[in-house]
Amino acid sequence: MSEMFAPGRVEPTVEDVLREELAQGDAVIGSIGPILQHFLANDDHSLFNDEIVARVRGMIDHLVRQMLDAIEDAQGTPRREYTQETIEHVVSALVGRSALLAHVHAQALEFQLAERLQARLALDPVLSPLLQALIASPDNATAVSAMALLAAQARFVQAQRRMQLPLDELPADLFHIILQVLRTVEAEVEVIAKAEAALRAGYDEGRSRLGLMSRLVIGMGGGATAALAVSHAGVGLFLTALSLGSGQDRDLTALAAHEGQLARLALALRAAGVRPDGIEEQFLAIHPDVSLPEGLSSLGADRAAALLAHSFAGVGR
């Protein structure tokens, strides 16, 4: 992508360039699930000592631990070390659910980008300028939600550093997958039912970090364009606003910020209504070594959205 986005290759139209690069990005996305499943199923991680793979495995293990702890609590017995066979059974079941695996992967990518921008732009991964402004909002509901998001974002950063993912931070459809897998664990039916009830009682998607972000961005109305500037909004709010504005699944949007998905990022920004000069600013922040193709201004938001709509949506739910 960096070669095609570089000056000097001018024959194809900007739409041709973006369509070709989007197709290449689609092929990469299509391979992510099988590759991650292979890496996570391999007990010898010495050959795959990659930060993202390690973080994904850590989050999957943490999800499993929480599920098994819920069963132990339901039995009324002290928590214990589980057999490797039990752990691997649940791990395999979760890794086999592509939507859940894609979400965990997207969370790892989001944190990686946040760390990168903190190092290069001194962008606080917890308290961005936009979140600070929302906390100071004269609208009480907005201020309360923003304060709740501040706490949730701090927990997210801490959890990512520990390679963890709390069950109550999952989107509702993925939390449902957790409950489905829970029912496959070998235990008394009554115990499983009690564990499931306890997990349901502690879950509220609206209080999750992603739920709070969506509520705040939607509540901003026309002012949500401010969230489409990553150095102002911070990575989390930026990805949420870009997802809502472009009509893409948020996990797919997190992938768009990866260096192998430059066309998807450009198209998502354009589909969300960002002007070409604004797109250049976001690329300067996220991918400073990439040059956008000439003629981007000729590509309308509707056309960009149409190109995205026809691309791969395998990580969507």
Short mmCIF file of C-alpha atoms in Angstrom, two decimals:
data_model
loop_
_atom_site.label_atom_id
_atom_site.label_comp_id
_atom_site.label_asym_id
_atom_site.label_seq_id
_atom_site.Cartn_x
_atom_site.Cartn_y
_atom_site.Cartn_z
CA MET A 1 0.00 0.00 0.00
CA SER A 2 2.80 2.40 0.86
CA GLU A 3 4.22 1.99 -2.64
CA MET A 4 0.92 2.65 -4.38
CA PHE A 5 0.22 5.56 -2.10
CA ALA A 6 3.60 7.06 -2.90
CA PRO A 7 3.95 9.75 -5.59
CA GLY A 8 4.92 8.64 -9.06
CA ARG A 9 2.28 6.03 -9.92
CA VAL A 10 -0.46 8.14 -11.44
CA GLU A 11 -2.09 6.21 -14.28
CA PRO A 12 -5.02 4.55 -12.44
CA THR A 13 -7.78 6.68 -11.00
CA VAL A 14 -7.89 7.15 -7.27
CA GLU A 15 -10.92 4.84 -7.12
CA ASP A 16 -9.02 2.14 -9.01
CA VAL A 17 -6.09 2.42 -6.62
CA LEU A 18 -8.28 2.28 -3.53
CA ARG A 19 -10.39 -0.58 -4.87
CA GLU A 20 -7.30 -2.66 -5.65
CA GLU A 21 -5.72 -1.94 -2.29
CA LEU A 22 -9.01 -2.66 -0.50
CA ALA A 23 -9.18 -6.05 -2.21
CA GLN A 24 -5.65 -6.82 -1.06
CA GLY A 25 -6.62 -5.75 2.45
CA ASP A 26 -9.67 -8.01 2.29
CA ALA A 27 -7.42 -10.96 1.50
CA VAL A 28 -5.28 -10.17 4.53
CA ILE A 29 -8.33 -9.91 6.79
CA GLY A 30 -9.59 -13.24 5.49
CA SER A 31 -6.38 -14.91 6.64
CA ILE A 32 -6.29 -13.38 10.14
CA GLY A 33 -8.67 -15.82 11.81
CA PRO A 34 -7.04 -19.05 10.56
CA ILE A 35 -3.55 -17.75 11.32
CA LEU A 36 -4.47 -16.69 14.85
CA GLN A 37 -6.25 -20.00 15.44
CA HIS A 38 -3.10 -21.83 14.35
CA PHE A 39 -0.83 -19.73 16.55
CA LEU A 40 -3.08 -19.97 19.60
CA ALA A 41 -3.46 -23.73 19.24
CA ASN A 42 0.32 -24.21 19.10
CA ASP A 43 1.79 -24.94 22.51
CA ASP A 44 5.28 -23.91 21.43
CA HIS A 45 5.12 -20.13 21.23
CA SER A 46 8.86 -19.70 20.76
CA LEU A 47 8.36 -19.42 17.01
CA PHE A 48 5.48 -16.95 17.39
CA ASN A 49 6.79 -14.55 20.00
CA ASP A 50 4.70 -11.72 18.66
CA GLU A 51 3.17 -9.06 20.92
CA ILE A 52 -0.29 -9.24 19.36
CA VAL A 53 -0.49 -13.04 19.41
CA ALA A 54 0.69 -13.10 23.03
CA ARG A 55 -1.86 -10.45 23.99
CA VAL A 56 -4.69 -12.28 22.23
CA ARG A 57 -3.76 -15.53 23.95
CA GLY A 58 -3.59 -13.75 27.30
CA MET A 59 -7.07 -12.27 26.84
CA ILE A 60 -8.54 -15.61 25.76
CA ASP A 61 -6.99 -17.29 28.82
CA HIS A 62 -8.45 -14.56 31.04
CA LEU A 63 -11.92 -15.07 29.58
CA VAL A 64 -11.61 -18.80 30.26
CA ARG A 65 -10.46 -18.20 33.83
CA GLN A 66 -13.46 -15.97 34.51
CA MET A 67 -15.84 -18.59 33.11
CA LEU A 68 -14.36 -21.38 35.20
CA ASP A 69 -14.30 -19.18 38.30
CA ALA A 70 -18.01 -18.53 37.84
CA ILE A 71 -18.63 -22.27 37.86
CA GLU A 72 -16.55 -22.74 41.00
CA ASP A 73 -18.41 -19.90 42.71
CA ALA A 74 -21.72 -21.49 41.72
CA GLN A 75 -20.60 -24.75 43.32
CA GLY A 76 -19.71 -22.93 46.52
CA THR A 77 -16.22 -24.42 46.56
CA PRO A 78 -12.87 -22.61 46.81
CA ARG A 79 -11.36 -21.60 43.50
CA ARG A 80 -8.65 -23.97 42.38
CA GLU A 81 -6.18 -24.63 39.62
CA TYR A 82 -8.00 -26.23 36.71
CA THR A 83 -6.70 -29.18 34.74
CA GLN A 84 -4.99 -28.34 31.48
CA GLU A 85 -7.55 -30.49 29.69
CA THR A 86 -10.43 -28.38 31.03
CA ILE A 87 -8.69 -25.12 30.20
CA GLU A 88 -7.78 -26.20 26.68
CA HIS A 89 -11.34 -27.41 26.02
CA VAL A 90 -12.74 -23.95 26.77
CA VAL A 91 -9.87 -22.17 25.00
CA SER A 92 -10.48 -24.22 21.85
CA ALA A 93 -14.19 -23.48 21.97
CA LEU A 94 -13.57 -19.72 22.25
CA VAL A 95 -10.83 -19.63 19.60
CA GLY A 96 -13.19 -21.44 17.25
CA ARG A 97 -15.69 -18.58 17.44
CA SER A 98 -14.41 -16.24 14.74
CA ALA A 99 -16.36 -13.16 15.86
CA LEU A 100 -15.01 -13.43 19.40
CA LEU A 101 -11.46 -14.01 18.19
CA ALA A 102 -11.74 -11.03 15.84
CA HIS A 103 -12.92 -8.82 18.70
CA VAL A 104 -10.06 -9.85 20.97
CA HIS A 105 -7.63 -9.21 18.12
CA ALA A 106 -9.15 -5.78 17.49
CA GLN A 107 -8.77 -4.87 21.17
CA ALA A 108 -5.10 -5.77 21.01
CA LEU A 109 -4.62 -3.67 17.87
CA GLU A 110 -6.40 -0.71 19.46
CA PHE A 111 -4.10 -0.81 22.47
CA GLN A 112 -1.03 -1.17 20.26
CA LEU A 113 -2.05 1.96 18.33
CA ALA A 114 -2.72 3.85 21.56
CA GLU A 115 0.74 2.99 22.84
CA ARG A 116 2.32 4.00 19.55
CA LEU A 117 0.60 7.39 19.53
CA GLN A 118 1.49 7.94 23.17
CA ALA A 119 5.15 7.42 22.35
CA ARG A 120 5.15 9.52 19.18
CA LEU A 121 2.52 12.21 19.87
CA ALA A 122 2.41 12.17 23.69
CA LEU A 123 -1.31 11.31 23.37
CA ASP A 124 -2.56 10.10 26.74
CA PRO A 125 -4.18 6.65 26.23
CA VAL A 126 -6.68 7.35 29.03
CA LEU A 127 -7.55 11.05 29.04
CA SER A 128 -7.67 12.59 25.56
CA PRO A 129 -8.38 16.31 24.95
CA LEU A 130 -11.89 15.45 23.71
CA LEU A 131 -12.69 13.31 26.74
CA GLN A 132 -11.43 16.08 28.99
CA ALA A 133 -13.77 18.52 27.24
CA LEU A 134 -16.71 16.13 27.59
CA ILE A 135 -16.04 15.76 31.30
CA ALA A 136 -16.25 19.55 31.59
CA SER A 137 -19.51 19.66 29.62
CA PRO A 138 -22.30 21.79 31.14
CA ASP A 139 -24.70 18.97 30.24
CA ASN A 140 -24.79 16.79 33.35
CA ALA A 141 -25.63 13.55 31.53
CA THR A 142 -22.71 14.04 29.15
CA ALA A 143 -20.32 14.86 31.97
CA VAL A 144 -21.42 11.82 33.99
CA SER A 145 -21.00 9.49 30.99
CA ALA A 146 -17.61 11.01 30.22
CA MET A 147 -16.43 10.44 33.80
CA ALA A 148 -17.64 6.85 33.58
CA LEU A 149 -15.72 6.45 30.31
CA LEU A 150 -12.57 7.87 31.91
CA ALA A 151 -12.72 5.15 34.55
CA ALA A 152 -13.53 2.49 31.92
CA GLN A 153 -10.67 3.62 29.70
CA ALA A 154 -8.25 3.48 32.63
CA ARG A 155 -9.41 -0.08 33.34
CA PHE A 156 -8.99 -0.98 29.65
CA VAL A 157 -5.39 0.24 29.59
CA GLN A 158 -4.57 -1.57 32.81
CA ALA A 159 -6.25 -4.76 31.59
CA GLN A 160 -4.39 -4.64 28.29
CA ARG A 161 -1.08 -4.25 30.06
CA ARG A 162 -1.98 -7.40 31.99
CA MET A 163 -3.24 -9.07 28.79
CA GLN A 164 -6.74 -9.39 30.25
CA LEU A 165 -10.30 -8.81 29.05
CA PRO A 166 -13.16 -8.66 31.59
CA LEU A 167 -16.28 -10.52 30.53
CA ASP A 168 -18.47 -7.52 31.26
CA GLU A 169 -16.60 -5.48 28.65
CA LEU A 170 -17.71 -7.71 25.78
CA PRO A 171 -20.43 -6.59 23.35
CA ALA A 172 -23.76 -8.32 23.99
CA ASP A 173 -23.55 -10.76 21.08
CA LEU A 174 -20.10 -11.91 22.18
CA PHE A 175 -21.18 -12.19 25.80
CA HIS A 176 -23.90 -14.52 24.50
CA ILE A 177 -21.17 -16.66 22.91
CA ILE A 178 -19.46 -16.88 26.29
CA LEU A 179 -22.69 -18.21 27.81
CA GLN A 180 -23.07 -20.73 25.00
CA VAL A 181 -19.55 -22.06 25.58
CA LEU A 182 -20.10 -22.06 29.35
CA ARG A 183 -22.88 -24.61 28.86
CA THR A 184 -20.38 -27.04 27.28
CA VAL A 185 -18.20 -27.21 30.41
CA GLU A 186 -18.53 -30.48 32.29
CA ALA A 187 -20.49 -29.67 35.46
CA GLU A 188 -23.92 -30.22 36.98
CA VAL A 189 -26.73 -28.60 35.03
CA GLU A 190 -27.85 -26.67 38.10
CA VAL A 191 -24.33 -25.36 38.65
CA ILE A 192 -24.01 -24.15 35.07
CA ALA A 193 -27.40 -22.45 35.31
CA LYS A 194 -26.37 -20.71 38.53
CA ALA A 195 -23.04 -19.60 37.03
CA GLU A 196 -24.81 -18.27 33.96
CA ALA A 197 -27.32 -16.37 36.07
CA ALA A 198 -24.51 -14.77 38.07
CA LEU A 199 -22.69 -13.68 34.92
CA ARG A 200 -25.89 -12.26 33.43
CA ALA A 201 -26.61 -10.34 36.63
CA GLY A 202 -23.21 -8.65 36.48
CA TYR A 203 -23.46 -7.69 32.82
CA ASP A 204 -24.70 -4.39 31.40
CA GLU A 205 -23.51 -3.50 27.91
CA GLY A 206 -24.43 0.14 28.43
CA ARG A 207 -21.87 0.45 31.22
CA SER A 208 -19.07 -1.10 29.18
CA ARG A 209 -16.30 1.02 27.69
CA LEU A 210 -17.55 0.50 24.14
CA GLY A 211 -21.14 1.18 25.17
CA LEU A 212 -20.15 4.43 26.86
CA MET A 213 -18.13 5.51 23.83
CA SER A 214 -21.03 4.90 21.46
CA ARG A 215 -23.41 6.80 23.71
CA LEU A 216 -21.09 9.79 23.94
CA VAL A 217 -20.33 9.96 20.22
CA ILE A 218 -24.00 9.62 19.25
CA GLY A 219 -24.91 12.22 21.87
CA MET A 220 -22.49 14.68 20.29
CA GLY A 221 -24.67 14.86 17.18
CA GLY A 222 -23.07 17.05 14.54
CA GLY A 223 -20.21 17.76 16.93
CA ALA A 224 -19.08 14.15 16.56
CA THR A 225 -16.81 15.29 13.74
CA ALA A 226 -14.43 16.34 16.52
CA ALA A 227 -14.04 12.66 17.37
CA LEU A 228 -12.75 11.95 13.85
CA ALA A 229 -9.41 13.56 14.72
CA VAL A 230 -7.38 10.88 16.50
CA SER A 231 -4.94 13.29 18.18
CA HIS A 232 -7.91 15.12 19.72
CA ALA A 233 -10.28 12.24 20.45
CA GLY A 234 -7.85 9.54 21.43
CA VAL A 235 -7.78 6.15 19.76
CA GLY A 236 -10.90 4.67 21.40
CA LEU A 237 -13.31 7.52 20.66
CA PHE A 238 -11.77 7.97 17.21
CA LEU A 239 -12.41 4.33 16.26
CA THR A 240 -15.96 4.48 17.62
CA ALA A 241 -16.75 7.68 15.71
CA LEU A 242 -15.17 6.28 12.54
CA SER A 243 -17.17 3.08 12.89
CA LEU A 244 -20.44 4.94 13.33
CA GLY A 245 -19.66 7.46 10.62
CA SER A 246 -18.59 4.93 8.00
CA GLY A 247 -21.14 2.25 8.84
CA GLN A 248 -18.43 -0.33 9.52
CA ASP A 249 -18.23 -2.78 12.39
CA ARG A 250 -15.97 -1.32 15.08
CA ASP A 251 -13.65 -4.33 15.11
CA LEU A 252 -13.18 -3.97 11.37
CA THR A 253 -12.53 -0.26 11.92
CA ALA A 254 -9.77 -1.10 14.39
CA LEU A 255 -8.17 -3.22 11.68
CA ALA A 256 -8.42 -0.28 9.29
CA ALA A 257 -5.88 1.64 11.35
CA HIS A 258 -3.31 -1.11 10.79
CA GLU A 259 -0.58 -0.42 8.25
CA GLY A 260 -1.82 -3.19 5.97
CA GLN A 261 -5.28 -1.61 5.64
CA LEU A 262 -4.50 1.91 4.43
CA ALA A 263 -7.17 1.99 1.71
CA ARG A 264 -9.82 0.91 4.23
CA LEU A 265 -8.79 3.72 6.57
CA ALA A 266 -8.87 6.33 3.79
CA LEU A 267 -12.25 5.12 2.57
CA ALA A 268 -13.71 4.94 6.07
CA LEU A 269 -12.64 8.51 6.79
CA ARG A 270 -14.07 9.70 3.48
CA ALA A 271 -17.31 7.76 4.04
CA ALA A 272 -17.59 9.38 7.46
CA GLY A 273 -17.50 12.78 5.78
CA VAL A 274 -13.91 13.76 6.53
CA ARG A 275 -12.51 16.14 3.91
CA PRO A 276 -9.30 15.20 2.06
CA ASP A 277 -7.18 17.63 4.11
CA GLY A 278 -8.61 16.08 7.27
CA ILE A 279 -7.78 12.60 5.97
CA GLU A 280 -4.22 13.75 5.39
CA GLU A 281 -4.05 14.92 9.00
CA GLN A 282 -5.18 11.52 10.27
CA PHE A 283 -2.67 9.70 8.11
CA LEU A 284 0.04 12.05 9.32
CA ALA A 285 -0.86 11.09 12.90
CA ILE A 286 -1.30 7.34 12.35
CA HIS A 287 0.91 6.60 9.32
CA PRO A 288 3.31 9.56 8.94
CA ASP A 289 5.38 7.84 6.22
CA VAL A 290 2.45 7.26 3.86
CA SER A 291 1.44 9.60 1.04
CA LEU A 292 -2.19 9.64 -0.05
CA PRO A 293 -2.97 9.28 -3.76
CA GLU A 294 -3.74 12.36 -5.81
CA GLY A 295 -7.38 12.92 -6.68
CA LEU A 296 -8.80 11.82 -3.34
CA SER A 297 -10.96 14.94 -3.31
CA SER A 298 -12.81 13.61 -6.37
CA LEU A 299 -14.06 10.61 -4.40
CA GLY A 300 -17.36 11.42 -2.72
CA ALA A 301 -18.45 10.15 0.66
CA ASP A 302 -21.26 8.08 -0.87
CA ARG A 303 -18.90 6.39 -3.30
CA ALA A 304 -16.40 5.65 -0.54
CA ALA A 305 -19.17 4.08 1.52
CA ALA A 306 -20.25 1.98 -1.46
CA LEU A 307 -16.72 0.66 -1.95
CA LEU A 308 -16.54 -0.29 1.73
CA ALA A 309 -19.96 -1.95 1.61
CA HIS A 310 -18.79 -4.27 -1.14
CA SER A 311 -15.57 -5.23 0.62
CA PHE A 312 -14.88 -8.11 2.96
CA ALA A 313 -16.94 -8.00 6.18
CA GLY A 314 -15.77 -11.25 7.71
CA VAL A 315 -15.00 -9.75 11.11
CA GLY A 316 -18.38 -8.10 11.34
CA ARG A 317 -21.14 -9.51 13.50
#
